[in-house]
Structures are given as C-alpha cells and as structure tokens.
CSV table of N, CA, C and O in Angstrom, one decimal:
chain,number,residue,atom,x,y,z
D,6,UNK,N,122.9,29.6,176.8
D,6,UNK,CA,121.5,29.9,176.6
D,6,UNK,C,121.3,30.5,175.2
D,6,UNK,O,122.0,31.5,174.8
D,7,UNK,N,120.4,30.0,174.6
D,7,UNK,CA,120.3,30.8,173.2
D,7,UNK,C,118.8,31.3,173.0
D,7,UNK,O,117.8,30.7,173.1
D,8,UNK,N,119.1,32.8,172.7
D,8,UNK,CA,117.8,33.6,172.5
D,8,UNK,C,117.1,33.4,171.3
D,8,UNK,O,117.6,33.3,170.2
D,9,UNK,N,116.0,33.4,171.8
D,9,UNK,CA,114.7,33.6,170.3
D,9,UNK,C,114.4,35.0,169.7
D,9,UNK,O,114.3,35.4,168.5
D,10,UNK,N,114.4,35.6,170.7
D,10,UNK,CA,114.2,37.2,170.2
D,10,UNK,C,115.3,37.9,171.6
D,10,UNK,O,115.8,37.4,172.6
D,11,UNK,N,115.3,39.6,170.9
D,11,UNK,CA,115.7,40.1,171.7
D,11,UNK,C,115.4,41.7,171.6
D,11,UNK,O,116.0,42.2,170.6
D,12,UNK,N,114.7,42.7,172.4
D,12,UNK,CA,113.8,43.2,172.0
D,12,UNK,C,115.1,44.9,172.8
D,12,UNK,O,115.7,45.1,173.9
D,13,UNK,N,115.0,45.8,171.1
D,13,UNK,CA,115.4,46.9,171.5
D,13,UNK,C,114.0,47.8,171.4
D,13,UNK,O,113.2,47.7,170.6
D,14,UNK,N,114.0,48.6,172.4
D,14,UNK,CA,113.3,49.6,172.9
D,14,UNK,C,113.6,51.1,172.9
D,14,UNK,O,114.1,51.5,174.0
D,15,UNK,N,113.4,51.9,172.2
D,15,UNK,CA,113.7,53.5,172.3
D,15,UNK,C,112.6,54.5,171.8
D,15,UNK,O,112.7,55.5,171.2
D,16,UNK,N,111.4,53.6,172.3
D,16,UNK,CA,110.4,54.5,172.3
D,16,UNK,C,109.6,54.8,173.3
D,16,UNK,O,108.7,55.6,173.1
D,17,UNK,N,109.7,54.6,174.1
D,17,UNK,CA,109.1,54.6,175.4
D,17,UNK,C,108.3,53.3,175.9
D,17,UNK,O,107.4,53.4,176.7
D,18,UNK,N,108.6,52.2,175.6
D,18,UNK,CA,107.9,50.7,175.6
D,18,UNK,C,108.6,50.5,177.1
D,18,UNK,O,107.8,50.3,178.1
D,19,UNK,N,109.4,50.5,177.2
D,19,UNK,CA,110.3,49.8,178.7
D,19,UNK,C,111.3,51.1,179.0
D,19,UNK,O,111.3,51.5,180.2
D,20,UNK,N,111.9,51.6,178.1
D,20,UNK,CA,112.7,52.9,178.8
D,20,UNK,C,111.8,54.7,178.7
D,20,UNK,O,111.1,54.8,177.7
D,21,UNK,N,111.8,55.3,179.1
D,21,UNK,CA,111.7,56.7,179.2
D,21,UNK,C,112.8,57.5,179.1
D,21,UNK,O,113.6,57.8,180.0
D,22,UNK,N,112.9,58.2,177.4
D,22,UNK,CA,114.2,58.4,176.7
D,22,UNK,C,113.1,59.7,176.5
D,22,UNK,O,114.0,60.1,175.8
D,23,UNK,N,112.3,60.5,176.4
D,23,UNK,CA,111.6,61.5,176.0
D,23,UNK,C,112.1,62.6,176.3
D,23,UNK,O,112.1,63.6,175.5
D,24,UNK,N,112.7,62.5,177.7
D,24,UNK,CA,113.6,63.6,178.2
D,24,UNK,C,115.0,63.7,177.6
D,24,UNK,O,115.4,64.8,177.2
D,25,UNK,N,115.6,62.8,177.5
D,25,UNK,CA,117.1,63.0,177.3
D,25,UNK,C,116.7,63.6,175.5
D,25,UNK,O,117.4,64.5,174.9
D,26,UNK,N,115.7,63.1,174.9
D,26,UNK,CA,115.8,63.6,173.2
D,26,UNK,C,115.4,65.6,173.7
D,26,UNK,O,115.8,66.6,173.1
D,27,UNK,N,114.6,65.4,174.8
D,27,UNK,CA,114.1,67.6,175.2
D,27,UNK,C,115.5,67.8,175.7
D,27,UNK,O,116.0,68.7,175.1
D,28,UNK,N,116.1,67.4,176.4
D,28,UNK,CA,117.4,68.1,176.9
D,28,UNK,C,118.3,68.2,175.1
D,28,UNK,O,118.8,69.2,174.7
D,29,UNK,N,118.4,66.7,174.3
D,29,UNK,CA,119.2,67.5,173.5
D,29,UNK,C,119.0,68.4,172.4
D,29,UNK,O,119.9,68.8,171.7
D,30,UNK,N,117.7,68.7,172.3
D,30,UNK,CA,117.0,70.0,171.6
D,30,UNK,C,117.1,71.2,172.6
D,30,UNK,O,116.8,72.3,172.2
D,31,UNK,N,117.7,71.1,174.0
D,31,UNK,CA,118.1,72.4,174.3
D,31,UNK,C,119.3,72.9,174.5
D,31,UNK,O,119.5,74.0,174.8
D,32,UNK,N,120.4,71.8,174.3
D,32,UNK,CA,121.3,71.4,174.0
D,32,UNK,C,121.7,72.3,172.4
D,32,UNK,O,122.6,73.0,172.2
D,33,UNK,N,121.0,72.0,171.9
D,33,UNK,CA,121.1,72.6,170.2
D,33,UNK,C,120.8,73.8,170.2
D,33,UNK,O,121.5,74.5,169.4
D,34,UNK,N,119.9,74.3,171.0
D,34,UNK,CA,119.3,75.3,170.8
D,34,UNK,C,120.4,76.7,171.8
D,34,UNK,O,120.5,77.9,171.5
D,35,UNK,N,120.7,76.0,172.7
D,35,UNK,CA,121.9,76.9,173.2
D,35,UNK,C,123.4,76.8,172.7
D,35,UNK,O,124.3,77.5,173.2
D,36,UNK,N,123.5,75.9,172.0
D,36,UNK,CA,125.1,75.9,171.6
D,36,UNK,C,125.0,75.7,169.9
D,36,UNK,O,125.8,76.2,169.1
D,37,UNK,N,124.1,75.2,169.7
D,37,UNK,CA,124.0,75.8,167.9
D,37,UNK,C,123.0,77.5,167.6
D,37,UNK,O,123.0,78.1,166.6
D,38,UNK,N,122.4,77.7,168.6
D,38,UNK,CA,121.4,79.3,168.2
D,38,UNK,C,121.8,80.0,169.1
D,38,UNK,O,121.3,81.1,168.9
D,39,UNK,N,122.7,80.0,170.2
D,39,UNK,CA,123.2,81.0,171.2
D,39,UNK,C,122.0,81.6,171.4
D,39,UNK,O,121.6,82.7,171.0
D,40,UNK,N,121.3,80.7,172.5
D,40,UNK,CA,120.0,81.0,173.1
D,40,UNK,C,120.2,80.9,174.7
D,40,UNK,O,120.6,79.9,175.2
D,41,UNK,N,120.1,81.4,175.0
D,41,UNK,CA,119.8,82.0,176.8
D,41,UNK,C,119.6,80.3,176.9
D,41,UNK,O,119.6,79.5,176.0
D,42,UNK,N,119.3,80.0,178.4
D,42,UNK,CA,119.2,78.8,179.0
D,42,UNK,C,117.2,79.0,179.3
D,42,UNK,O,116.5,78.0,179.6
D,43,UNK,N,116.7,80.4,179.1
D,43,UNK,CA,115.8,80.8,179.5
D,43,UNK,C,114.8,80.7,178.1
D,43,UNK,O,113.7,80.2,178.0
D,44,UNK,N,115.4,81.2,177.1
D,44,UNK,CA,115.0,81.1,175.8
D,44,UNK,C,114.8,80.1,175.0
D,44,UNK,O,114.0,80.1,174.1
D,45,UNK,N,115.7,79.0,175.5
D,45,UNK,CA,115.4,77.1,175.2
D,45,UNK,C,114.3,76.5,175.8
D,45,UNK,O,113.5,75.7,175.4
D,46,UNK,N,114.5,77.2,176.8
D,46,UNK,CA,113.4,76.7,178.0
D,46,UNK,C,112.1,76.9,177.2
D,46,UNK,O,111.4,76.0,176.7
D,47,UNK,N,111.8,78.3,177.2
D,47,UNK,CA,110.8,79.1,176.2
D,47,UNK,C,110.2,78.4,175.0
D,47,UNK,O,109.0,78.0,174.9
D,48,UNK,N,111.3,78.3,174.1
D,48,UNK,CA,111.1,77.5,172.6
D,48,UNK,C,110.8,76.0,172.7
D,48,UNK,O,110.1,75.4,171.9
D,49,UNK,N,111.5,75.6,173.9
D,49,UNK,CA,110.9,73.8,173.7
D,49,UNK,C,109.6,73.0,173.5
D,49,UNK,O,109.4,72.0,172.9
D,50,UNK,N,108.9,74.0,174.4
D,50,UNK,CA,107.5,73.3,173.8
D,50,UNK,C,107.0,73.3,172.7
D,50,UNK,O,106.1,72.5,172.5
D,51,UNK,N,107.2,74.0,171.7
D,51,UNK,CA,107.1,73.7,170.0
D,51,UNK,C,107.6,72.4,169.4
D,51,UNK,O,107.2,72.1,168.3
D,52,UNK,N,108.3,71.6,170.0
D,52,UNK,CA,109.3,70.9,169.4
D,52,UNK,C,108.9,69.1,170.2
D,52,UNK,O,109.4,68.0,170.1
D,53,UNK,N,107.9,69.9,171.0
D,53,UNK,CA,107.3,68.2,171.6
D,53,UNK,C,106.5,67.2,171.0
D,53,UNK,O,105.3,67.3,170.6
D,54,UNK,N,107.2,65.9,170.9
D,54,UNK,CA,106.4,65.2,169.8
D,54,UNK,C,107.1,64.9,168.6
D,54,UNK,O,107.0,63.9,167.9
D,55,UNK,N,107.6,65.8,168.6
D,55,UNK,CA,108.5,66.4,166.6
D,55,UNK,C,109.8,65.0,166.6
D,55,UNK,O,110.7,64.7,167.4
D,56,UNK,N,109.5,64.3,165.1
D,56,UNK,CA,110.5,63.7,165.0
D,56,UNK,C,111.9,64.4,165.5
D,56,UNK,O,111.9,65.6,166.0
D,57,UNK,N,113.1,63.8,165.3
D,57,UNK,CA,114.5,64.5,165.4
D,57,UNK,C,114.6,65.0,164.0
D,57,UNK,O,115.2,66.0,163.8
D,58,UNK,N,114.0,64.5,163.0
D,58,UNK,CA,114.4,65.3,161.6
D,58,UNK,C,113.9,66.6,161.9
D,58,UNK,O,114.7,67.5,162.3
D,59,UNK,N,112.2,67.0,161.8
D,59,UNK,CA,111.3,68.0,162.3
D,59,UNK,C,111.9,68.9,162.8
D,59,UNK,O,112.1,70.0,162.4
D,60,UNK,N,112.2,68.2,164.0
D,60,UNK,CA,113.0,69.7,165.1
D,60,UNK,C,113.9,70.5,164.9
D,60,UNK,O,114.0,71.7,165.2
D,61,UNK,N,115.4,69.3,164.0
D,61,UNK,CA,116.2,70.3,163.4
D,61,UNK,C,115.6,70.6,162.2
D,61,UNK,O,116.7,70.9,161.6
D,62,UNK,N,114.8,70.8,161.4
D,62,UNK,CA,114.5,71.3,160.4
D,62,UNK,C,114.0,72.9,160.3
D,62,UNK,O,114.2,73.9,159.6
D,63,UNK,N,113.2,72.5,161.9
D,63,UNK,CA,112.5,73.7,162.2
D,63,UNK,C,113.2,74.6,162.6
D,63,UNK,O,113.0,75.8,162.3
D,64,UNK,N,114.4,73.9,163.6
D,64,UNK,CA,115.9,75.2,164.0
D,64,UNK,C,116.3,75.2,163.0
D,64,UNK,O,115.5,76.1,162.5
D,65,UNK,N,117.1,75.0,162.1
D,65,UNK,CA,117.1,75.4,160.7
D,65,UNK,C,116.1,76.6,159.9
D,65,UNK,O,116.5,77.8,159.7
D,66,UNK,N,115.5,76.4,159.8
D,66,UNK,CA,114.3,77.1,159.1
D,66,UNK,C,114.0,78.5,160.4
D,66,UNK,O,113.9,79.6,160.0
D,67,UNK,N,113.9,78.3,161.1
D,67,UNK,CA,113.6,79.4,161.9
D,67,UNK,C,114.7,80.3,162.7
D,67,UNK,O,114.5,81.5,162.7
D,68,UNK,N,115.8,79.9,163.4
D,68,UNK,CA,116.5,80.2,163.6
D,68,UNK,C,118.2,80.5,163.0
D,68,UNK,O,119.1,81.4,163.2
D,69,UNK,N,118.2,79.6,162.3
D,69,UNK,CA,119.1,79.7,161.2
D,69,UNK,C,120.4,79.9,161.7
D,69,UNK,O,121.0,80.9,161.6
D,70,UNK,N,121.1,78.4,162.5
D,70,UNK,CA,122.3,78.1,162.7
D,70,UNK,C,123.1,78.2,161.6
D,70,UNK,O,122.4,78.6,160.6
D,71,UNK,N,124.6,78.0,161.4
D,71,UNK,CA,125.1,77.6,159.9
D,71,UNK,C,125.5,76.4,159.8
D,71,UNK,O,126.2,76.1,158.8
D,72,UNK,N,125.2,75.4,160.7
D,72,UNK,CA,124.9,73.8,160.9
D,72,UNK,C,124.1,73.5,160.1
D,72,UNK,O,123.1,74.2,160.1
D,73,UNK,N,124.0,72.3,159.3
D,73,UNK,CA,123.3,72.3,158.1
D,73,UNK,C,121.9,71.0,158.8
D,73,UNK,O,122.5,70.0,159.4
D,74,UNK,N,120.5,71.0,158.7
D,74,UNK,CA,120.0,69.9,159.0
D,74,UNK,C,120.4,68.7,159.5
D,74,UNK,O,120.1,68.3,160.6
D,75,UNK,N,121.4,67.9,158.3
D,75,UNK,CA,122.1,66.7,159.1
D,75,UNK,C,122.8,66.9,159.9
D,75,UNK,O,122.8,66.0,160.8
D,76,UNK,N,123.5,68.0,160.2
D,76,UNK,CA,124.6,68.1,161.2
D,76,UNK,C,123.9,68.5,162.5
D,76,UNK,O,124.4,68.3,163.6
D,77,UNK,N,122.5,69.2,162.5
D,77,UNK,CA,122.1,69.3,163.9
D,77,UNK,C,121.5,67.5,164.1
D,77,UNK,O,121.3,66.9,165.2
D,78,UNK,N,121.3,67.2,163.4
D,78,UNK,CA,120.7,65.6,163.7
D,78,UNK,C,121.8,65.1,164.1
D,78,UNK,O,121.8,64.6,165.3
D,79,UNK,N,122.5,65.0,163.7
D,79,UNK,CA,124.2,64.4,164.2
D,79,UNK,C,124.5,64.6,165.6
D,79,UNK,O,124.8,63.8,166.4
D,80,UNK,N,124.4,65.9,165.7
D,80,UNK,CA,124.9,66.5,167.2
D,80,UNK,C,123.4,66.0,168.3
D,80,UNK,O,123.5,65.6,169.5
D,81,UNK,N,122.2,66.2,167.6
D,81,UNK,CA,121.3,66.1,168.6
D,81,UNK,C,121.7,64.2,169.1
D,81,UNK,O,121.6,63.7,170.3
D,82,UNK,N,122.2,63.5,168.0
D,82,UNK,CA,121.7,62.3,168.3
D,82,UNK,C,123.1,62.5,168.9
D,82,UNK,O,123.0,63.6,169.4
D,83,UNK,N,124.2,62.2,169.1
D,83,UNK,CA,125.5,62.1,169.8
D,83,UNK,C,125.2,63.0,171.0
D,83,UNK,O,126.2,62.8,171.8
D,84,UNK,N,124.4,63.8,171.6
D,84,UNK,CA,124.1,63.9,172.5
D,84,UNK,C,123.3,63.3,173.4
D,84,UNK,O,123.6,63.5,174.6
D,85,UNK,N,122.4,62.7,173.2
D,85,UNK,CA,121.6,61.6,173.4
D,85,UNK,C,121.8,60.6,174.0
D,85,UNK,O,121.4,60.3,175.1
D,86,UNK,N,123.2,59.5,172.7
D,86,UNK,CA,123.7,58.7,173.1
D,86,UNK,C,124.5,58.8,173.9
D,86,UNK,O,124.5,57.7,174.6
D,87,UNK,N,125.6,59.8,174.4
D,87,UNK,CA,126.2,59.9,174.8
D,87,UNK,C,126.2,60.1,176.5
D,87,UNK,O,127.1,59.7,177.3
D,88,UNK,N,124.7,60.8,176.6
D,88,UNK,CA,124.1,61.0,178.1
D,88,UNK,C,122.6,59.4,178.2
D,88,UNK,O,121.9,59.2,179.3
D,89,UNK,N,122.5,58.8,177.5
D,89,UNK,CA,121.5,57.5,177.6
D,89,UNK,C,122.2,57.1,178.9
D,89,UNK,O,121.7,57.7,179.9
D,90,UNK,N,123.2,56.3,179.0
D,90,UNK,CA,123.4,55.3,179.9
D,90,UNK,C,123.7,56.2,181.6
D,90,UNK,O,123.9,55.7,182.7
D,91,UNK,N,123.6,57.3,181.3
D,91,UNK,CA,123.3,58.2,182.8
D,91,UNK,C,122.0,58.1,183.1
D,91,UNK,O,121.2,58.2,182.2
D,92,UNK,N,121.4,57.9,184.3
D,92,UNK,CA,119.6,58.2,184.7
D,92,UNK,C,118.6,57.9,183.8
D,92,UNK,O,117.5,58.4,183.7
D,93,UNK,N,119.3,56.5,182.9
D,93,UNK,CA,117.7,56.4,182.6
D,93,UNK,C,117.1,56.2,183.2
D,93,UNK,O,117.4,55.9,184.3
D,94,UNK,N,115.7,56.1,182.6
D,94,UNK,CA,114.9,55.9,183.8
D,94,UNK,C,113.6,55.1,182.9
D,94,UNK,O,113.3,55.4,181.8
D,95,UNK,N,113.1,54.0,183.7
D,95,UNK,CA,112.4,52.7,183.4
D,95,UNK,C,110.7,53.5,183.5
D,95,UNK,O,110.3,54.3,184.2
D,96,UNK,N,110.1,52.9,182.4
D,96,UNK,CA,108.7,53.1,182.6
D,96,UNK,C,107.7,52.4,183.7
D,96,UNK,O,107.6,51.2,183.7
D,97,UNK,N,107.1,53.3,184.5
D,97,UNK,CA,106.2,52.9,186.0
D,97,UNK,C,106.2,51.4,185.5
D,97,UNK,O,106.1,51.3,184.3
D,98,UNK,N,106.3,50.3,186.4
D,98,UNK,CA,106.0,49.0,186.1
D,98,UNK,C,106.5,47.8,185.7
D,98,UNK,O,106.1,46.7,185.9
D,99,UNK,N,107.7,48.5,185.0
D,99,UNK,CA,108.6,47.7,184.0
D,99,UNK,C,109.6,47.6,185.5
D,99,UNK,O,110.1,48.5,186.3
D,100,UNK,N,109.7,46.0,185.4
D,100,UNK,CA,110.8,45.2,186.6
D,100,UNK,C,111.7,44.3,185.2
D,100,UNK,O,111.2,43.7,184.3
D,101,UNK,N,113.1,44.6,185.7
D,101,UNK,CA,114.0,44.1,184.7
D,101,UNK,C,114.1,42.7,185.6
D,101,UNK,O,114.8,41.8,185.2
C-alpha cells in the first residue's frame, strides 16, 4: 500500500500530550530547582500554555538552576519522549 500523506500530530489534534509536557515541567522543577512535590504543584500554573523554550527560560530566570536554558529543554523534552508511549491518551472522538 503506498501513502499520500501521513499525518504527525503533537499538538493536541488526535493525541492529548498537554499533560505529559506539565508533568515534565514538574519533573524539572523538582530535580533541576529542588522543589517540594508541593512547591511544583504550586508553581505550575504559571507555566500553562508557555512554549518549552518559555518555561525553561522562566526556570532559569527565576529560580536559577546551574542547568543552562538548552539543557533544561533537553531534559524536559527526553522526559516527555521517554514517558509519550505510556498512557497516552486520544482526544474525545478520535477512533484510530
């Protein structure tokens, strides 16, 4: 069978990936800022919405890991990818 298109998705079109990008911003936030599990919790809602550059920019800038910008981008996205293929989870509607 030969395809005409073939359609990646990582915006929320067919998959719901919103969560796994907030878990790995708390992910960062407790193992690059040595933040309480309660303190991540706390801080996350600032960070909703926020590209991945943004967010580590802002942990950078406000908290001040010794992780440099790319390297929290690095770790956020290798966290991501790494937990993606557990529980994703399909947007209401979408039948594979």
């Amino acid at each position: 069978m030969k395809f005409k298109a073939i359609i990646f998705d990582m915006d929320g079109t067919i998959i719901d990936s919103a969560y796994r990008w907030q878990e790995a911003t708390l992910h960062i936030l407790k193992t690059k800022c040595n933040f309480s599990h309660e303190q991540a919790i706390s801080a996350i809602q600032q960070f909703e919405g926020a590209s991945t550059y943004d967010s580590c920019a802002y942990i950078k800038m406000a908290y001040k890991p010794k992780e440099s910008i790319q390297e929290l981008i690095k770790a956020k996205d290798e966290y991501v990818f790494k937990h993606m293929d557990n529980l994703v989870q399909f947007i209401d509607g979408f039948q594979s």
